[in-house]
Short mmCIF file of C-alpha atoms in Angstrom, two decimals:
data_model
loop_
_atom_site.label_atom_id
_atom_site.label_comp_id
_atom_site.label_asym_id
_atom_site.label_seq_id
_atom_site.Cartn_x
_atom_site.Cartn_y
_atom_site.Cartn_z
CA MET L 23 144.34 124.53 158.94
CA THR L 24 141.50 122.08 158.20
CA ALA L 25 142.63 118.92 156.42
CA HIS L 26 141.41 118.40 152.89
CA ASP L 27 138.28 116.22 152.98
CA PRO L 28 137.17 115.16 149.50
CA VAL L 29 134.18 113.21 150.84
CA LEU L 30 132.87 116.23 152.70
CA GLU L 31 133.42 118.34 149.59
CA ALA L 32 131.48 115.84 147.46
CA ALA L 33 128.64 115.70 150.00
CA THR L 34 128.53 119.49 150.15
CA ALA L 35 128.35 119.76 146.36
CA GLN L 36 125.51 117.22 146.35
CA VAL L 37 123.57 119.17 149.00
CA LEU L 38 123.98 122.39 147.06
CA ARG L 39 122.78 120.77 143.83
CA ALA L 40 119.73 119.36 145.58
CA ARG L 41 119.02 122.71 147.21
CA ASP L 42 118.71 124.22 143.75
CA ASP L 43 116.90 121.27 142.11
CA ALA L 44 113.76 119.94 143.77
CA ALA L 45 114.00 116.75 141.70
CA LEU L 46 117.06 115.76 143.75
CA ARG L 47 115.30 116.03 147.12
CA PRO L 48 113.76 112.99 148.80
CA GLU L 49 110.26 112.79 150.19
CA ILE L 50 110.59 111.58 153.77
CA ALA L 51 108.13 109.87 156.10
CA ALA L 52 109.01 109.27 159.76
CA PHE L 53 107.73 106.53 162.07
CA PHE L 54 108.39 107.01 165.78
CA ASP L 55 108.56 104.02 168.13
CA PRO L 56 107.89 105.28 171.68
CA ALA L 57 109.07 102.01 173.27
CA THR L 58 112.63 102.62 172.08
CA PHE L 59 112.44 106.33 171.17
CA THR L 60 113.58 105.36 167.68
CA VAL L 61 112.65 107.01 164.39
CA THR L 62 112.46 104.88 161.26
CA TYR L 63 112.46 106.74 157.95
CA VAL L 64 111.19 105.99 154.48
CA ALA L 65 112.95 108.21 151.97
CA HIS L 66 111.76 107.95 148.39
CA ASP L 67 112.39 109.43 144.98
CA PRO L 68 109.24 111.17 143.71
CA ALA L 69 110.24 110.52 140.09
CA THR L 70 110.73 106.75 140.24
CA LEU L 71 109.02 105.88 143.56
CA GLU L 72 112.13 103.94 144.58
CA ALA L 73 112.63 104.06 148.34
CA ALA L 74 115.00 103.31 151.19
CA ILE L 75 113.96 102.32 154.70
CA ILE L 76 116.42 103.61 157.29
CA ASP L 77 116.89 102.21 160.82
CA SER L 78 113.84 99.97 161.11
CA VAL L 79 112.49 98.54 164.39
CA LEU L 80 111.44 94.99 165.28
CA ASP L 81 109.26 95.11 168.39
CA TYR L 82 110.73 93.03 171.22
CA ASP L 83 109.41 92.35 174.72
CA PRO L 84 112.36 91.46 176.97
CA ASN L 85 110.06 90.10 179.68
CA SER L 86 108.62 87.38 177.45
CA GLY L 87 111.31 87.17 174.77
CA ARG L 88 108.63 87.65 172.12
CA THR L 89 108.96 89.67 168.95
CA SER L 90 106.19 91.36 167.00
CA THR L 91 105.99 93.48 163.88
CA ALA L 92 103.56 96.35 164.51
CA SER L 93 106.25 99.00 163.96
CA ALA L 94 107.50 97.39 160.76
CA ASP L 95 103.96 96.77 159.52
CA ALA L 96 103.22 100.50 159.77
CA VAL L 97 106.18 101.11 157.46
CA ILE L 98 104.95 98.41 155.07
CA ALA L 99 101.50 100.02 154.99
CA HIS L 100 103.06 103.34 154.02
CA VAL L 101 105.19 101.76 151.31
CA THR L 102 102.31 99.83 149.76
CA SER L 103 99.80 102.69 149.98
CA HIS L 104 102.21 104.97 148.11
CA ASN L 105 103.19 102.31 145.55
CA LEU L 106 106.84 102.58 146.53
CA LYS L 107 109.54 100.11 145.49
CA VAL L 108 112.03 99.46 148.29
CA THR L 109 115.55 99.07 146.95
CA TRP L 110 117.54 99.66 150.15
CA LEU L 111 117.21 98.76 153.83
CA LEU L 112 119.83 101.01 155.40
CA GLU L 113 121.34 100.79 158.88
CA THR L 114 123.36 103.68 160.26
CA HIS L 115 125.09 101.31 162.72
CA ALA L 116 124.52 98.19 164.81
CA HIS L 117 121.97 99.61 167.22
CA ALA L 118 122.17 98.92 170.95
CA ASP L 119 118.64 100.04 171.82
CA HIS L 120 116.39 98.17 169.40
CA LEU L 121 116.35 95.14 167.15
CA SER L 122 116.38 95.75 163.40
CA ALA L 123 113.39 94.63 161.34
CA ALA L 124 115.42 94.62 158.12
CA PRO L 125 115.09 90.86 157.37
CA TYR L 126 111.32 90.98 157.90
CA LEU L 127 110.99 94.05 155.68
CA GLN L 128 113.22 92.47 153.05
CA GLU L 129 110.99 89.38 152.99
CA LYS L 130 107.88 91.54 152.54
CA LEU L 131 109.22 94.34 150.33
CA GLY L 132 112.60 93.38 148.90
CA GLY L 133 115.67 95.61 148.91
CA LYS L 134 119.29 95.18 149.95
CA ILE L 135 120.36 95.38 153.60
CA ALA L 136 123.36 97.68 154.03
CA ILE L 137 125.58 99.03 156.80
CA GLY L 138 129.04 100.55 157.22
CA ALA L 139 132.03 98.38 156.36
CA ASP L 140 133.44 98.69 159.87
CA ILE L 141 130.63 96.46 161.13
CA THR L 142 133.37 93.83 161.07
CA LYS L 143 134.97 95.55 164.09
CA VAL L 144 131.68 95.32 165.97
CA GLN L 145 131.30 91.68 164.96
CA ASN L 146 134.77 90.85 166.24
CA VAL L 147 134.17 92.43 169.64
CA PHE L 148 130.64 91.18 170.22
CA GLY L 149 131.20 87.83 168.55
CA LYS L 150 133.61 87.12 171.39
CA LEU L 151 131.34 88.57 174.08
CA PHE L 152 128.43 86.37 172.98
CA ASN L 153 130.70 83.39 172.30
CA ALA L 154 129.16 83.14 168.85
CA GLY L 155 131.67 80.51 167.73
CA THR L 156 133.40 79.94 164.43
CA ALA L 157 130.09 79.55 162.59
CA PHE L 158 129.47 83.26 163.05
CA GLU L 159 131.25 85.02 160.18
CA ARG L 160 132.94 88.27 161.20
CA ASP L 161 133.31 89.62 157.66
CA GLY L 162 130.01 91.48 157.29
CA SER L 163 128.69 88.84 154.90
CA GLN L 164 125.31 88.81 156.66
CA PHE L 165 124.64 92.14 154.93
CA ASP L 166 124.01 92.60 151.21
CA ALA L 167 126.22 95.70 150.98
CA LEU L 168 128.94 97.30 153.10
CA PHE L 169 129.62 101.00 152.62
CA SER L 170 132.88 102.87 153.19
CA ASP L 171 133.52 106.58 153.55
CA GLY L 172 132.82 108.33 150.25
CA ASP L 173 130.86 105.53 148.63
CA THR L 174 127.95 106.64 146.49
CA PHE L 175 124.78 104.97 145.31
CA SER L 176 121.29 106.05 144.34
CA ILE L 177 117.67 105.72 145.38
CA GLY L 178 116.04 105.99 142.00
CA THR L 179 117.45 109.25 140.65
CA LEU L 180 118.40 110.58 144.10
CA PRO L 181 122.14 110.70 144.76
CA VAL L 182 123.42 109.27 148.06
CA THR L 183 126.85 109.89 149.59
CA VAL L 184 128.10 107.87 152.55
CA MET L 185 130.02 109.58 155.35
CA HIS L 186 131.86 107.51 157.95
CA VAL L 187 131.17 109.16 161.32
CA PRO L 188 132.68 106.94 164.04
CA GLY L 189 132.70 107.70 167.75
CA HIS L 190 129.42 106.33 169.07
CA THR L 191 130.48 103.05 167.48
CA PRO L 192 133.36 102.39 165.07
CA ALA L 193 130.91 101.50 162.29
CA CYS L 194 128.61 104.53 162.35
CA ILE L 195 127.80 106.11 158.99
CA ALA L 196 125.57 108.97 157.87
CA TYR L 197 123.61 108.82 154.62
CA VAL L 198 123.45 112.08 152.67
CA VAL L 199 120.37 111.67 150.47
CA GLY L 200 119.96 114.68 148.22
CA GLU L 201 120.12 117.53 150.74
CA ALA L 202 118.96 115.44 153.72
CA VAL L 203 121.30 113.64 156.12
CA PHE L 204 120.33 110.64 158.24
CA VAL L 205 122.82 110.94 161.07
CA GLY L 206 122.06 107.82 163.12
CA ASP L 207 122.96 108.21 166.79
CA THR L 208 125.86 110.60 166.21
CA MET L 209 123.82 113.58 167.40
CA PHE L 210 120.37 114.39 168.72
CA MET L 211 118.17 117.46 168.64
CA PRO L 212 120.01 120.59 169.84
CA ASP L 213 118.42 120.52 173.31
CA TYR L 214 119.50 116.91 173.93
CA GLY L 215 123.04 116.93 172.59
CA THR L 216 125.10 114.02 171.32
CA ALA L 217 125.53 110.26 171.47
CA ARG L 218 127.40 108.42 174.18
CA ALA L 219 130.85 107.18 173.24
CA ASP L 220 131.57 104.50 175.86
CA PHE L 221 130.47 101.37 174.02
CA PRO L 222 133.23 98.98 172.88
CA GLY L 223 135.05 100.71 170.02
CA GLY L 224 133.49 104.07 170.86
CA ASP L 225 135.65 107.15 171.29
CA ALA L 226 134.67 110.66 172.36
CA ARG L 227 137.45 112.33 170.38
CA SER L 228 136.41 110.54 167.20
CA LEU L 229 132.80 111.49 167.91
CA PHE L 230 133.69 115.18 168.15
CA ARG L 231 135.47 115.06 164.81
CA SER L 232 132.52 113.25 163.23
CA LEU L 233 130.15 115.87 164.59
CA ARG L 234 132.21 118.72 163.21
CA ARG L 235 132.37 116.95 159.87
CA ILE L 236 128.59 116.72 159.60
CA LEU L 237 128.24 120.30 160.84
CA ALA L 238 130.58 121.49 158.08
CA LEU L 239 127.83 120.80 155.54
CA PRO L 240 125.83 123.81 154.27
CA PRO L 241 123.79 125.52 157.02
CA GLU L 242 120.41 124.70 155.44
CA THR L 243 121.16 120.97 155.23
CA ARG L 244 118.33 118.99 156.78
CA LEU L 245 119.38 116.57 159.55
CA PHE L 246 117.25 113.62 160.62
CA MET L 247 117.86 112.08 164.03
CA CYS L 248 117.51 108.38 164.83
CA HIS L 249 116.14 109.12 168.32
CA ASP L 250 114.46 111.73 170.45
CA TYR L 251 114.23 111.32 174.23
CA LEU L 252 112.03 114.33 175.06
CA PRO L 253 114.34 116.37 177.30
CA ALA L 254 113.04 118.42 180.19
CA GLY L 255 111.24 121.55 179.08
CA ARG L 256 109.82 120.03 175.89
CA THR L 257 106.45 118.30 175.54
CA GLU L 258 106.62 117.11 171.92
CA TYR L 259 108.98 114.75 170.15
CA PHE L 260 111.06 116.17 167.30
CA TRP L 261 113.61 114.55 165.03
CA GLU L 262 114.30 116.98 162.17
CA THR L 263 116.62 119.96 162.41
CA THR L 264 119.33 121.70 160.37
CA VAL L 265 123.08 122.13 160.41
CA ALA L 266 122.58 125.80 161.29
CA ALA L 267 120.37 124.98 164.28
CA GLU L 268 122.81 122.38 165.59
CA ARG L 269 125.81 124.68 165.19
CA ALA L 270 124.00 127.46 167.01
CA GLY L 271 122.33 125.51 169.77
CA ASN L 272 123.51 121.93 170.32
CA ILE L 273 124.13 121.82 174.07
CA HIS L 274 127.18 119.57 173.64
CA ALA L 275 128.61 120.51 170.25
CA HIS L 276 127.67 124.06 169.28
CA ASP L 277 130.20 126.29 167.58
CA GLY L 278 132.92 127.36 170.00
CA ILE L 279 133.17 124.09 171.95
CA THR L 280 136.73 122.77 171.73
CA GLU L 281 137.59 119.14 171.19
CA ASP L 282 139.11 118.83 174.67
CA GLU L 283 136.07 120.44 176.29
CA PHE L 284 133.76 118.08 174.44
CA VAL L 285 135.80 114.99 175.34
CA ALA L 286 135.89 115.94 179.02
CA MET L 287 132.11 116.51 179.06
CA ARG L 288 131.31 113.37 177.10
CA GLU L 289 133.50 111.04 179.16
CA ALA L 290 132.19 112.45 182.45
CA ARG L 291 128.59 112.16 181.30
CA ASP L 292 129.03 108.65 179.91
CA ALA L 293 130.39 107.46 183.27
CA THR L 294 126.96 108.23 184.80
CA LEU L 295 124.83 106.45 182.19
CA ALA L 296 123.29 103.00 182.61
CA MET L 297 123.52 100.50 179.77
CA PRO L 298 120.59 100.65 177.32
CA ARG L 299 117.74 98.35 178.34
CA LEU L 300 117.95 96.25 175.16
CA ILE L 301 121.69 96.34 174.46
CA LEU L 302 122.29 92.62 174.97
CA PRO L 303 119.48 91.29 172.78
CA SER L 304 119.90 94.11 170.24
CA VAL L 305 123.58 93.84 169.44
CA GLN L 306 123.68 90.07 169.05
CA VAL L 307 120.83 90.33 166.54
CA ASN L 308 121.93 93.50 164.76
CA MET L 309 125.49 92.29 164.23
CA ARG L 310 123.79 89.56 162.17
CA ALA L 311 121.94 92.11 159.99
CA GLY L 312 118.79 91.68 162.08
CA HIS L 313 118.75 87.88 161.88
CA MET L 314 118.32 85.85 165.04
CA PRO L 315 121.08 83.48 166.15
CA PRO L 316 120.68 79.95 164.79
CA PRO L 317 118.28 77.75 166.77
CA ASP L 318 119.50 75.14 169.22
CA GLU L 319 118.97 71.42 168.67
CA ASN L 320 115.45 71.75 170.08
CA GLY L 321 114.50 74.24 167.38
CA ILE L 322 114.25 77.20 169.76
CA VAL L 323 116.22 80.41 169.23
CA TYR L 324 118.05 81.70 172.30
CA LEU L 325 119.54 85.12 173.00
CA LYS L 326 122.51 85.05 175.36
CA ILE L 327 122.86 87.25 178.44
CA PRO L 328 126.52 87.37 179.49
CA VAL L 329 126.78 87.76 183.28
CA ASN L 330 129.20 90.32 184.76
CA ALA L 331 130.80 90.85 181.35
CA VAL L 332 129.49 94.26 180.24
#
């Protein structure tokens, strides 16, 4: 028997209301960054023009250590050209494949930076790895808001329900905005499958349960991926799908796959994967809400590369 899940029930009721009322559905613009295969979204309320930016990207060249803002500036251009008011800068988790542009976007557009409350677990683990010292607070205070499972807020008149979906990381959350769900790295398009679960704090069994939770939403629920990696046999990038399509065709998590089968597959696959190219610069920045570490006495900011530690 499935355990009672009041958060899932609330999210389902919200999706069904939005399905029947166009005023409760967000307008969504996607911005794909081919360097990191990341999709940033701007979701806005047509009635009030309030908007949220989800999973933004700060361009970073690891060879030179230089940052740039072309990806974020494209988002800013969209926001300003549509007269949107940014109220939220939302992170689905502390990304390991790109640096967040949230502080830059906040400076230019305003809004509150938010993430899941379990970011503190990530900060504890990686604060030690990067020897961040006692000056680095591990309480999530770098963010303006921390969300827990079942929390609700709004983007203008659009209702938002937060679902905690750990497994890829302990802090992963999905944002249910009207009848659209921004799933972060929890899953990918059906022909690519699901997120890895071998990062510190990750867990394949938790990931399976998070996947099934999202896939228990109504079949027509729109799902928006954080990445697309263009699997073999496909020539175009895609990042929007539905619960029904994922349940029918996700190569890792379609209906009928058992938890034990998924865990065995995921753990075997993860053992073959290299670390993401930008994991070391990304996490030490993203655990600080996208802020760089404090500069050294010479005024230069340094990112640490721990040797033989990951």
